[in-house]
Amino acid sequence: MSAVLDARGIGMTFRNGDELTEVLKGVDLKLEPGELAALLGASGSGKSTLLSIVGLLLRPTLGTIIIGGQHVEGLSELERAQFRNQRLGFIFQFHHLLPDFTATENVAFPAAAPAGGITPAMRSRARELLVRVGLSDRMDFPATRLSGGQKQRVAIARALMNKPDLVLADEPTGSLDRVAAEQVLDLMREVNREDKTTFLICTHDEHVAARCTRRVTLKDGRVEGVLASQ
Amino acid sequence: MFALSVARRYLLSNPAQTGLLISGVALGVMAFVFITALIQGLAIRLTDDVTANSAHVSLEPPTRVARVLPSPDADVESTAIVSTFQRRQIRAWSSTVALLRSETSVSAISPQISGSAFLVKGEAVAPVAVTAIDPLGLDAISPISTEIVSGDSGLGADGILIGVRLAENLGLSAGQPVLFRTDRGVDRLLIVRGIFQTGLQSLDERVAYLSIQTARPLFLLPEGVTNIEVKLVDPARAREFAAFMAEATGLRATSWQQKNANLEGALAAQAQTGTLIQIFSLISVLIGIASALSLSANRRRGEVGIMRAFGVSKRFIAAVFVLQGLLIGMVGASLGCVGGFALCSWLATMTKPDGTTALPIAPNEGGYVAVFLLTTLGAVLASVIPARSAARLDPLEAIQQ
Ligand SMILES: Nc1ncnc2c1ncn2[C@@H]1O[C@H](COP(=O)(O)OP(=O)(O)OP(=O)(O)O)[C@@H](O)[C@H]1O
Ligand SMILES: [Mg+2]
């Protein structure tokens, strides 16, 4: 089976006027199907930047990315959007649910928007996912009436809606208390174990990292312990 | 369409704000409807006033120079020109009347002798413009008999009808005799049969009506008439009809529009003012929509960012905002049209103390279709700027905020 993610020689240099900030200096990262990888590193080491690049939200200055066997460099803006929609899932530190929609509608949204509406099939898949994340009694609640932990669980369900190859999570437990963080982490582990969904979770939290199947640490713009490919 | 239900959801998420925005649009549309109905109503009333009480086409003899040469009875006419005593007249008027009768577009015909005279009562002398007509066709051009306030409208062989102010000035009342002296120097004692009040000072002070038979010897016109007044079924076609009659008879034909050129100018000026107000009310509506949607797009940056991250297309995002504009425009314009019609209808029922309508407003002429289409289209255009800025949002920036 081929790698879910094969990123090679990723370099990222931000330019602010005359000032150049080289954040990534040749990152190589390969994720196999079913991995639950923690992305670690000091604050400012470029974790979020790498996640955005892998998530096709940011174009790197250098390097190639293959996701699920497909080269993504040549994709147009629209194709990148479609690729994100169909192949990737996102979980952010702040859930960013749509406040005017119910939990079910939020979960179904990534499928509904390109299809032009929520079909009964989408609705039932969204409900299954909500049952799975333990929100069977909150399915028709407006997003604004959920607790922080519940919102983050809805966000996880949403990330899984289109059966992505790779879920990218940026500090998913960062704004939750211990108990809620634990639930969210357990949930991701469970999905990973049962569905073989690959996760790349960016975190500061040793406790989170300890429960992942793999640790990737960014240091000085490279993945620690891995030699940069030329 | 999913974008439509998202747009609707966004609008319903803050009912108070959306309600306020729609009310603003509706008020602007009402202003548009009001000014349109008022200006149309004014134009209709002014036109009606003019066409209801005056001829639509007047036929008169052409100027002498033009008439002498082609006239079949040139001998008679050329001697007539020499005599300053001879009035200009239409001799062959019965054939002209026959032609007019055969035209279905003609609703009334009134051959007349018009002239100047003085009314003398004791020491008092007043000049009058005399209209001498067939007593049977007294009301053909304007409804004189309905305006009689004293006496009656029966003219008889020695009767005269005068206006109420003239009667006051000369101290005359119905049934009294008055000396009638024409500009030909012919005198005759006539009886004031009736006194009319049109409400127009110039008419009530200066006009007198006689029977055409009475007038013939007084104005030395044993056969001809001085003018033929015509009313048409459709006053708007007076210009064409005048041109046709001039061509057909060689007479000078003047339409009511030509006689009232200043009225047309006034109506055009009024319409221009109206257009200006219409444009301003539409612009203010559109600015309101554009700014409200810009605020909304800004407030929803985070949501838009996450949608974009999830691969929702720029077009979808843009559609959500354009559709909000469309919905606001359509609902606001509909309410504004209904409200404007209700307002105009109510204003149209308001009367002054004397029972006449206070505002000459035409509720049916509010330009409803135009304002609905313009507002809806404008609302869509006004939402394009906020829609584009929302669609162009960098998802990363929006999420990281
Ligand atoms: N658009 C940008 N322009 C310039 N510099 C940027 C930009 N985005 C990120 N950076 C810089 O890149 C570096 C890495 O940022 P990034 O957000 O990836 O760090 P991080 O590892 O996620 O940190 P944290 O753990 O605090 O979230 C930082 O020094 C940051 O200032
Ligand atoms: Mg970060």
XYZ file of C-alpha atoms and ligand atoms in Angstrom:
663
model
C 0.000 0.000 0.000
C 1.411 3.417 -0.922
C 2.000 6.211 1.559
C -0.880 8.514 2.399
C 1.473 11.457 2.523
C 4.867 11.768 0.948
C 6.298 15.242 1.412
C 9.862 15.826 0.246
C 12.204 18.715 0.711
C 9.516 21.115 1.845
C 10.975 24.581 2.211
C 9.023 27.622 3.290
C 10.345 31.119 3.377
C 8.022 33.955 4.334
C 8.726 37.301 2.850
C 7.663 40.486 4.579
C 8.945 43.301 2.469
C 12.725 42.922 2.476
C 12.725 40.585 5.441
C 12.876 36.872 4.712
C 11.965 34.282 7.334
C 12.997 30.775 6.462
C 10.718 28.603 8.572
C 11.063 25.219 6.897
C 14.398 24.191 5.466
C 13.725 20.900 3.741
C 11.188 18.840 5.583
C 10.710 15.215 4.605
C 7.644 13.524 5.974
C 6.016 10.282 4.961
C 2.862 8.919 6.565
C 1.646 5.365 6.007
C -2.060 4.482 6.065
C -3.406 4.169 9.592
C -0.688 6.181 11.274
C -1.577 8.507 14.156
C 1.314 10.913 14.094
C 2.041 13.683 16.564
C 3.810 16.733 15.150
C 5.884 18.290 17.903
C 8.236 21.207 18.172
C 8.820 24.454 20.001
C 6.494 27.322 19.480
C 7.406 28.986 16.227
C 9.138 25.924 14.883
C 6.759 25.803 11.926
C 4.242 23.103 12.882
C 1.178 25.028 11.758
C 3.004 26.129 8.640
C 3.796 22.534 7.693
C 0.235 21.459 8.404
C -1.122 24.234 6.156
C 1.245 23.224 3.374
C 0.257 19.575 3.629
C -3.389 20.687 3.813
C -3.036 22.619 0.529
C -3.887 25.902 2.235
C -0.407 27.286 1.632
C 2.019 26.731 -1.227
C 5.578 25.874 -0.137
C 8.511 27.689 -1.690
C 10.255 24.359 -2.284
C 9.491 20.672 -2.330
C 7.007 18.152 -3.621
C 3.934 16.704 -2.003
C 2.173 13.493 -2.939
C -1.069 12.709 -1.198
C -2.689 9.325 -1.770
C -0.411 8.814 -4.757
C -1.261 12.132 -6.405
C 1.175 14.970 -7.015
C -0.510 18.187 -5.903
C 1.921 20.868 -7.147
C 0.272 21.258 -10.516
C -3.275 21.656 -9.207
C -5.135 24.884 -9.854
C -6.737 26.842 -7.028
C -10.110 25.240 -7.777
C -8.627 21.753 -7.990
C -6.849 22.273 -4.675
C -10.196 23.250 -3.134
C -11.817 20.109 -4.548
C -8.896 18.033 -3.326
C -9.228 19.458 0.197
C -12.929 18.774 0.068
C -12.670 15.147 -0.979
C -9.357 13.870 0.376
C -8.543 15.886 3.495
C -10.165 16.621 6.837
C -9.357 19.564 9.094
C -9.661 20.061 12.824
C -8.552 23.389 14.267
C -7.895 24.590 17.779
C -10.992 26.737 17.579
C -13.769 24.572 16.215
C -15.092 27.197 13.746
C -18.519 25.631 13.488
C -21.148 27.497 11.479
C -23.236 29.093 14.245
C -26.458 29.265 12.233
C -26.574 25.535 11.594
C -27.345 22.495 13.710
C -24.748 19.911 14.685
C -25.977 17.588 11.926
C -25.898 20.320 9.297
C -22.405 21.346 10.333
C -21.171 17.798 9.966
C -22.861 17.368 6.575
C -21.649 20.720 5.244
C -18.457 19.561 3.460
C -20.542 17.074 1.480
C -23.563 19.314 0.991
C -21.875 22.448 -0.380
C -20.422 20.904 -3.546
C -23.492 18.705 -4.059
C -25.938 21.623 -3.810
C -27.835 20.441 -0.770
C -28.084 18.004 2.107
C -29.409 14.681 0.796
C -31.013 12.108 3.127
C -27.909 9.948 2.687
C -25.686 12.798 3.862
C -27.957 13.461 6.783
C -27.872 9.867 7.917
C -24.088 9.677 7.575
C -23.766 12.905 9.587
C -26.001 11.424 12.262
C -23.978 8.207 12.367
C -20.833 10.259 12.872
C -22.482 12.282 15.632
C -23.535 9.080 17.356
C -19.977 7.928 17.049
C -18.556 11.063 18.665
C -21.068 10.647 21.482
C -23.504 13.390 20.550
C -26.591 11.316 19.729
C -28.626 13.581 22.024
C -27.375 16.828 20.493
C -27.823 16.194 16.788
C -30.352 18.946 16.146
C -28.873 21.451 18.549
C -27.748 24.709 17.007
C -23.957 24.858 17.093
C -24.046 27.832 19.443
C -25.760 25.789 22.158
C -22.992 23.183 22.473
C -20.134 23.204 24.990
C -16.526 23.671 23.859
C -15.773 19.951 24.025
C -18.997 19.093 22.212
C -18.190 21.595 19.488
C -14.759 20.069 19.018
C -16.347 16.623 18.727
C -18.713 17.973 16.072
C -15.639 19.378 14.307
C -14.077 15.898 14.330
C -17.231 14.397 12.881
C -17.215 17.108 10.215
C -13.593 16.334 9.328
C -14.582 12.698 8.769
C -17.710 13.432 6.706
C -16.149 12.908 3.264
C -14.061 9.883 4.355
C -10.710 11.659 3.995
C -7.383 9.919 3.428
C -5.708 12.240 5.881
C -6.989 14.293 8.797
C -4.916 17.308 9.808
C -5.451 18.564 13.347
C -3.828 21.735 14.676
C -3.834 21.756 18.493
C -7.237 20.024 18.589
C -7.206 19.839 22.394
C -5.500 23.180 22.905
C -8.569 25.040 24.075
C -10.197 22.220 26.052
C -9.965 21.228 29.702
C -8.316 17.971 30.723
C -11.452 15.803 30.586
C -12.736 17.168 27.282
C -9.240 16.933 25.805
C -9.066 13.327 26.881
C -12.403 12.547 25.202
C -11.367 14.224 21.977
C -8.043 12.388 21.934
C -9.717 9.039 22.649
C -12.121 9.707 19.852
C -9.342 10.356 17.344
C -7.527 7.218 18.502
C -10.687 5.187 18.100
C -11.410 6.463 14.604
C -7.786 5.866 13.692
C -7.888 2.306 15.007
C -11.254 1.348 13.555
C -11.202 3.103 10.182
C -7.463 3.200 9.581
C -7.838 6.938 8.994
C -4.427 8.613 9.037
C -4.003 11.555 11.424
C -1.345 14.226 11.663
C -1.860 16.013 14.960
C 0.120 19.096 15.738
C 0.497 19.582 19.505
C 2.567 20.966 22.380
C 1.114 18.464 24.730
C 3.414 15.584 25.690
C 0.415 13.735 27.015
C -1.195 13.805 23.570
C 2.028 12.874 21.822
C 2.554 9.939 24.137
C -0.670 8.388 22.964
C 0.029 8.681 19.283
C 1.601 5.886 17.284
C 4.423 8.069 16.068
C 6.184 11.336 16.947
C 7.566 13.776 14.442
C 9.520 16.691 15.891
C 10.368 19.851 14.012
C 13.583 21.568 14.919
C 15.532 24.215 13.057
C 13.260 23.864 10.082
C 13.757 20.124 9.711
C 12.308 16.928 11.038
C 14.541 15.908 13.927
C 16.427 12.688 13.399
C 15.786 12.645 9.690
C 18.368 13.971 7.256
C 16.990 16.418 4.806
C 16.844 15.208 1.268
C 18.937 17.500 -0.904
C -29.675 25.255 -4.258
C -27.653 24.946 -1.071
C -26.141 28.444 -1.335
C -29.686 29.806 -1.253
C -30.563 28.009 1.954
C -27.284 29.183 3.499
C -28.099 32.736 2.413
C -31.569 32.450 3.913
C -30.166 31.031 7.126
C -27.724 33.916 7.381
C -30.492 36.448 6.938
C -32.745 34.743 9.469
C -29.946 34.394 12.006
C -30.346 38.024 12.971
C -33.992 38.861 12.351
C -33.805 42.323 13.904
C -30.889 43.416 11.751
C -32.332 41.876 8.595
C -35.717 43.392 9.381
C -34.143 46.804 9.731
C -32.273 46.416 6.456
C -35.390 45.285 4.600
C -37.392 48.161 6.096
C -34.746 50.546 4.831
C -35.012 49.102 1.342
C -38.816 49.157 1.524
C -38.817 52.811 2.605
C -36.551 53.770 -0.269
C -38.814 51.916 -2.678
C -41.860 53.616 -1.147
C -40.235 56.995 -1.730
C -39.667 55.996 -5.340
C -43.259 54.816 -5.760
C -44.641 57.928 -4.082
C -42.706 60.373 -6.222
C -43.488 58.431 -9.401
C -47.212 58.258 -8.621
C -47.271 61.931 -7.670
C -45.558 63.132 -10.814
C -47.642 60.882 -13.039
C -50.749 61.986 -11.170
C -49.865 65.654 -11.602
C -49.279 65.152 -15.302
C -52.571 63.308 -15.670
C -54.491 65.929 -13.726
C -52.975 68.862 -15.588
C -53.589 67.185 -18.923
C -57.120 66.241 -17.938
C -57.868 69.757 -16.727
C -56.735 71.182 -20.015
C -58.341 68.607 -22.269
C -61.601 68.347 -20.344
C -62.532 72.021 -20.664
C -61.030 73.064 -23.937
C -60.931 72.001 -27.532
C -58.386 69.430 -28.604
C -58.000 70.841 -32.073
C -58.989 74.339 -33.232
C -59.544 75.103 -36.901
C -59.207 78.671 -38.073
C -58.841 80.413 -41.381
C -55.259 80.473 -42.578
C -53.457 83.780 -42.686
C -54.695 85.859 -45.577
C -51.585 85.730 -47.685
C -51.687 81.988 -47.662
C -55.353 81.833 -48.418
C -55.895 84.268 -51.233
C -54.092 82.409 -53.985
C -55.572 78.911 -53.854
C -59.055 80.044 -52.832
C -61.730 79.000 -55.354
C -63.685 82.216 -54.820
C -60.643 84.391 -55.185
C -62.622 87.360 -56.481
C -64.694 87.696 -53.408
C -61.746 87.210 -51.123
C -59.470 89.689 -52.789
C -62.072 92.372 -52.338
C -62.579 91.187 -48.808
C -58.922 91.758 -47.951
C -59.202 95.367 -48.863
C -61.957 95.880 -46.379
C -60.513 96.060 -42.877
C -64.071 95.712 -41.755
C -64.253 92.147 -42.967
C -63.303 89.475 -40.436
C -61.386 86.403 -41.307
C -63.807 83.595 -41.603
C -64.346 80.011 -42.725
C -66.936 80.213 -45.436
C -67.067 76.557 -46.443
C -67.482 75.460 -42.853
C -70.329 73.037 -43.505
C -68.104 70.871 -45.703
C -65.410 70.905 -43.007
C -68.010 69.896 -40.423
C -69.155 67.089 -42.736
C -65.559 65.874 -42.988
C -65.174 65.993 -39.202
C -68.419 64.058 -38.739
C -67.060 61.265 -40.904
C -64.014 60.870 -38.637
C -64.551 58.289 -35.890
C -61.804 59.803 -33.768
C -63.845 62.992 -33.364
C -66.146 63.112 -30.353
C -67.535 66.674 -30.589
C -67.643 69.502 -33.127
C -68.450 73.103 -32.384
C -68.518 75.721 -35.198
C -68.178 79.106 -33.530
C -68.041 82.831 -34.061
C -65.457 84.278 -31.727
C -65.069 87.966 -31.306
C -64.579 90.849 -28.949
C -67.252 93.044 -27.474
C -68.058 95.319 -24.573
C -70.802 94.912 -22.046
C -72.206 98.227 -20.913
C -74.267 98.605 -17.758
C -74.891 102.204 -16.816
C -71.457 103.780 -16.292
C -69.646 100.464 -16.219
C -68.062 99.006 -19.316
C -66.306 95.627 -19.477
C -64.528 93.964 -22.375
C -65.554 90.377 -23.118
C -64.332 87.576 -25.332
C -67.437 86.297 -27.028
C -67.994 82.718 -28.040
C -71.088 82.258 -30.155
C -72.238 78.718 -30.571
C -75.167 76.549 -31.533
C -77.253 76.482 -28.300
C -77.826 72.754 -28.818
C -74.053 72.191 -28.725
C -73.472 74.475 -25.773
C -71.599 71.822 -23.785
C -69.712 70.331 -26.714
C -66.328 71.696 -25.697
C -66.659 72.502 -22.009
C -69.587 71.685 -19.753
C -70.953 75.202 -19.401
C -74.474 74.225 -18.414
C -73.166 72.346 -15.379
C -71.333 75.471 -14.250
C -74.369 77.731 -14.168
C -74.773 79.112 -10.643
C -77.641 81.471 -11.323
C -80.388 81.481 -13.974
C -80.168 78.771 -16.600
C -78.281 77.910 -19.755
C -81.093 78.525 -22.252
C -79.748 81.176 -24.638
C -82.744 81.901 -26.875
C -82.619 84.683 -29.449
C -81.507 87.470 -27.117
C -79.770 85.679 -24.315
C -76.196 85.877 -23.035
C -74.301 83.798 -20.475
C -71.603 85.556 -18.477
C -69.134 84.580 -15.775
C -69.704 85.209 -12.120
C -66.942 87.798 -11.726
C -68.076 89.747 -14.742
C -71.577 89.751 -13.282
C -70.214 91.083 -10.013
C -68.114 93.742 -11.704
C -71.091 95.040 -13.648
C -73.596 94.439 -10.862
C -75.633 92.152 -13.077
C -77.851 89.247 -12.076
C -79.747 86.668 -14.093
C -82.739 88.069 -15.963
C -81.353 91.592 -16.252
C -80.686 93.323 -19.561
C -77.235 94.493 -20.599
C -76.040 96.489 -23.596
C -73.834 94.482 -25.933
C -71.492 96.466 -28.163
C -69.323 94.609 -30.673
C -65.981 95.703 -32.037
C -67.914 96.422 -35.238
C -69.787 99.118 -33.420
C -73.095 97.257 -33.451
C -75.202 97.604 -30.306
C -77.898 95.333 -28.998
C -79.688 94.863 -25.719
C -79.333 91.266 -24.482
C -80.716 89.503 -21.410
C -78.388 87.780 -18.943
C -79.955 84.304 -18.932
C -77.387 82.595 -16.792
C -74.240 83.175 -14.781
C -71.540 80.518 -14.736
C -68.643 79.833 -12.477
C -65.742 77.774 -13.848
C -63.328 78.560 -11.045
C -60.858 80.018 -13.537
C -60.680 83.749 -13.010
C -59.878 84.605 -16.614
C -62.964 82.762 -17.835
C -65.280 83.972 -15.089
C -64.241 87.581 -15.702
C -63.862 87.785 -19.471
C -65.963 85.239 -21.333
C -69.518 85.444 -22.613
C -71.596 82.964 -24.605
C -74.244 83.790 -27.202
C -76.264 81.830 -29.708
C -74.540 81.822 -33.087
C -77.785 83.098 -34.708
C -77.775 86.099 -32.367
C -74.121 86.751 -33.105
C -74.307 86.744 -36.917
C -75.710 90.271 -37.381
C -73.721 91.587 -34.438
C -70.392 90.463 -35.926
C -71.451 91.028 -39.539
C -71.014 87.382 -40.429
C -74.201 86.264 -42.179
C -72.831 82.857 -43.226
C -69.303 81.957 -42.126
C -67.813 81.010 -38.807
C -64.508 82.195 -37.366
C -63.377 78.890 -35.982
C -64.356 75.268 -35.538
C -63.493 73.618 -32.236
C -63.066 69.856 -32.155
C -62.830 67.318 -29.371
C -61.291 63.919 -29.919
C -61.903 60.553 -28.350
C -58.186 60.370 -27.534
C -56.723 63.805 -26.734
C -53.205 62.414 -26.982
C -53.651 62.119 -30.741
C -54.529 65.789 -31.258
C -51.228 66.654 -32.915
C -51.606 64.054 -35.642
C -55.221 64.941 -36.144
C -54.423 68.649 -36.457
C -51.824 67.867 -39.095
C -54.318 65.726 -40.957
C -57.003 68.427 -40.899
C -54.591 71.135 -41.983
C -53.622 68.971 -44.912
C -57.209 68.076 -45.797
C -58.807 71.525 -45.500
C -56.062 74.108 -45.871
C -57.215 75.600 -42.584
C -54.888 76.442 -39.739
C -55.249 73.572 -37.257
C -53.841 73.915 -33.767
C -53.677 71.077 -31.272
C -54.158 71.631 -27.563
C -50.536 70.668 -27.026
C -49.404 73.478 -29.308
C -51.613 75.953 -27.497
C -50.229 74.789 -24.164
C -46.556 74.458 -25.005
C -45.633 75.776 -21.582
C -47.623 72.940 -19.986
C -45.521 70.389 -21.828
C -42.339 72.119 -20.726
C -43.541 72.156 -17.136
C -44.398 68.459 -17.287
C -40.980 67.624 -18.703
C -39.237 69.646 -15.992
C -41.341 67.916 -13.382
C -40.470 64.511 -14.791
C -36.763 65.398 -14.617
C -37.018 66.369 -10.972
C -38.808 63.107 -10.363
C -36.100 61.116 -12.094
C -33.489 62.739 -9.890
C -35.386 61.831 -6.729
C -35.941 58.306 -8.046
C -32.240 57.879 -8.713
C -31.293 59.152 -5.264
C -33.758 56.898 -3.500
C -32.429 53.892 -5.429
C -28.808 54.799 -4.743
C -29.440 55.112 -1.026
C -31.150 51.717 -1.043
C -28.179 50.150 -2.810
C -25.607 51.756 -0.523
C -27.551 50.392 2.432
C -27.497 46.870 1.034
C -23.820 47.020 0.086
C -22.728 48.253 3.503
C -24.893 45.782 5.433
C -23.537 42.872 3.416
C -19.959 44.105 3.775
C -20.391 44.144 7.544
C -21.888 40.668 7.452
C -19.074 39.333 5.249
C -16.556 40.759 7.668
C -18.294 39.341 10.715
C -18.354 35.907 9.113
C -14.693 35.776 8.057
C -13.981 32.821 10.318
C -16.892 30.800 8.965
C -16.046 31.669 5.408
C -12.445 30.663 6.100
C -13.435 27.263 7.413
C -15.765 26.683 4.478
C -12.941 27.511 2.117
C -10.586 25.222 4.047
C -13.109 22.443 3.580
C -12.936 23.040 -0.099
C -16.136 24.976 -0.602
C -15.633 26.904 -3.838
C -15.236 30.639 -4.144
C -18.329 30.645 -6.315
C -20.372 29.087 -3.556
C -19.218 31.738 -1.066
C -19.903 34.528 -3.555
C -23.325 33.043 -4.307
C -24.236 33.045 -0.608
C -23.670 36.804 -0.415
C -25.169 37.681 -3.798
C -28.253 35.644 -2.925
C -28.574 37.523 0.352
C -28.583 40.718 -1.681
C -31.147 39.269 -4.068
C -33.450 38.173 -1.240
C -33.181 41.516 0.539
C -33.818 43.343 -2.724
C -36.811 41.246 -3.686
C -38.462 41.226 -0.280
C -37.702 44.904 0.325
C -38.937 45.914 -3.113
C -42.132 43.860 -2.751
C -42.900 45.346 0.650
C -41.995 48.802 -0.648
C -44.331 48.405 -3.624
C -47.198 47.214 -1.422
C -46.489 49.936 1.135
C -46.102 52.572 -1.569
C -49.374 51.578 -3.195
C -51.140 51.665 0.177
C -49.638 55.080 0.971
C -50.557 56.527 -2.424
C -54.069 55.085 -2.286
C -54.557 56.592 1.147
C -53.196 59.964 0.056
C -55.447 59.875 -3.008
C -58.508 59.657 -0.753
C -57.505 62.711 1.260
C -59.646 65.724 0.422
C -59.326 69.407 0.973
C -62.109 71.149 2.952
C -63.903 71.991 -0.318
C -64.154 68.317 -1.238
C -61.544 68.249 -3.990
C -58.627 65.809 -3.696
C -55.643 67.265 -1.869
C -52.896 65.489 -3.816
C -53.252 64.635 -7.494
C -51.576 61.271 -6.907
C -52.117 58.304 -9.256
C -51.619 55.141 -7.145
C -51.679 52.927 -10.231
C -48.801 54.825 -11.810
C -46.157 54.099 -9.170
C -43.708 52.504 -11.609
C -43.953 49.256 -9.660
C -42.469 46.910 -12.219
C -39.587 49.288 -12.896
C -38.761 49.857 -9.234
C -39.033 46.149 -8.438
C -36.683 45.200 -11.256
C -34.262 48.069 -10.607
C -34.110 47.376 -6.873
C -33.650 43.647 -7.329
C -31.014 44.061 -10.002
C -29.341 46.851 -8.040
C -29.325 44.739 -4.890
C -27.532 41.976 -6.739
C -24.977 44.449 -8.092
C -24.563 46.038 -4.653
C -23.785 42.629 -3.165
C -21.076 41.866 -5.708
C -18.381 43.822 -3.847
C -18.942 42.147 -0.447
C -19.389 38.783 -2.204
C -16.059 39.122 -3.983
C -14.211 40.155 -0.869
C -15.679 37.183 1.016
C -14.816 34.778 -1.787
C -11.245 36.059 -2.031
C -10.595 35.660 1.651
C -7.458 33.630 2.365
C -8.808 30.704 4.423
C -5.615 30.432 6.434
C -5.670 34.055 7.491
C -9.316 33.871 8.403
C -8.899 30.736 10.496
C -5.808 31.900 12.330
C -7.434 35.089 13.515
N 2.435 34.651 6.941
C 3.590 34.679 7.627
N 4.492 35.646 7.356
C 5.675 35.680 8.008
N 6.014 34.821 8.928
C 5.170 33.825 9.258
C 3.901 33.708 8.619
N 3.259 32.647 9.134
C 4.092 32.116 10.049
N 5.211 32.834 10.126
C 6.371 32.555 10.980
O 6.720 31.208 10.846
C 7.142 30.688 12.051
C 6.404 29.386 12.344
O 5.061 29.651 12.584
P 4.010 28.516 12.920
O 2.719 29.129 13.162
O 4.105 27.473 11.885
O 4.646 27.961 14.265
P 4.096 26.816 15.216
O 5.132 25.815 15.265
O 2.759 26.414 14.776
O 4.025 27.594 16.579
P 2.966 27.387 17.768
O 3.337 26.161 18.432
O 3.178 28.592 18.594
O 1.616 27.337 17.122
C 6.924 31.734 13.101
O 8.149 32.316 13.428
C 6.024 32.722 12.432
O 6.316 34.020 12.866
Mg 0.774 26.560 15.482
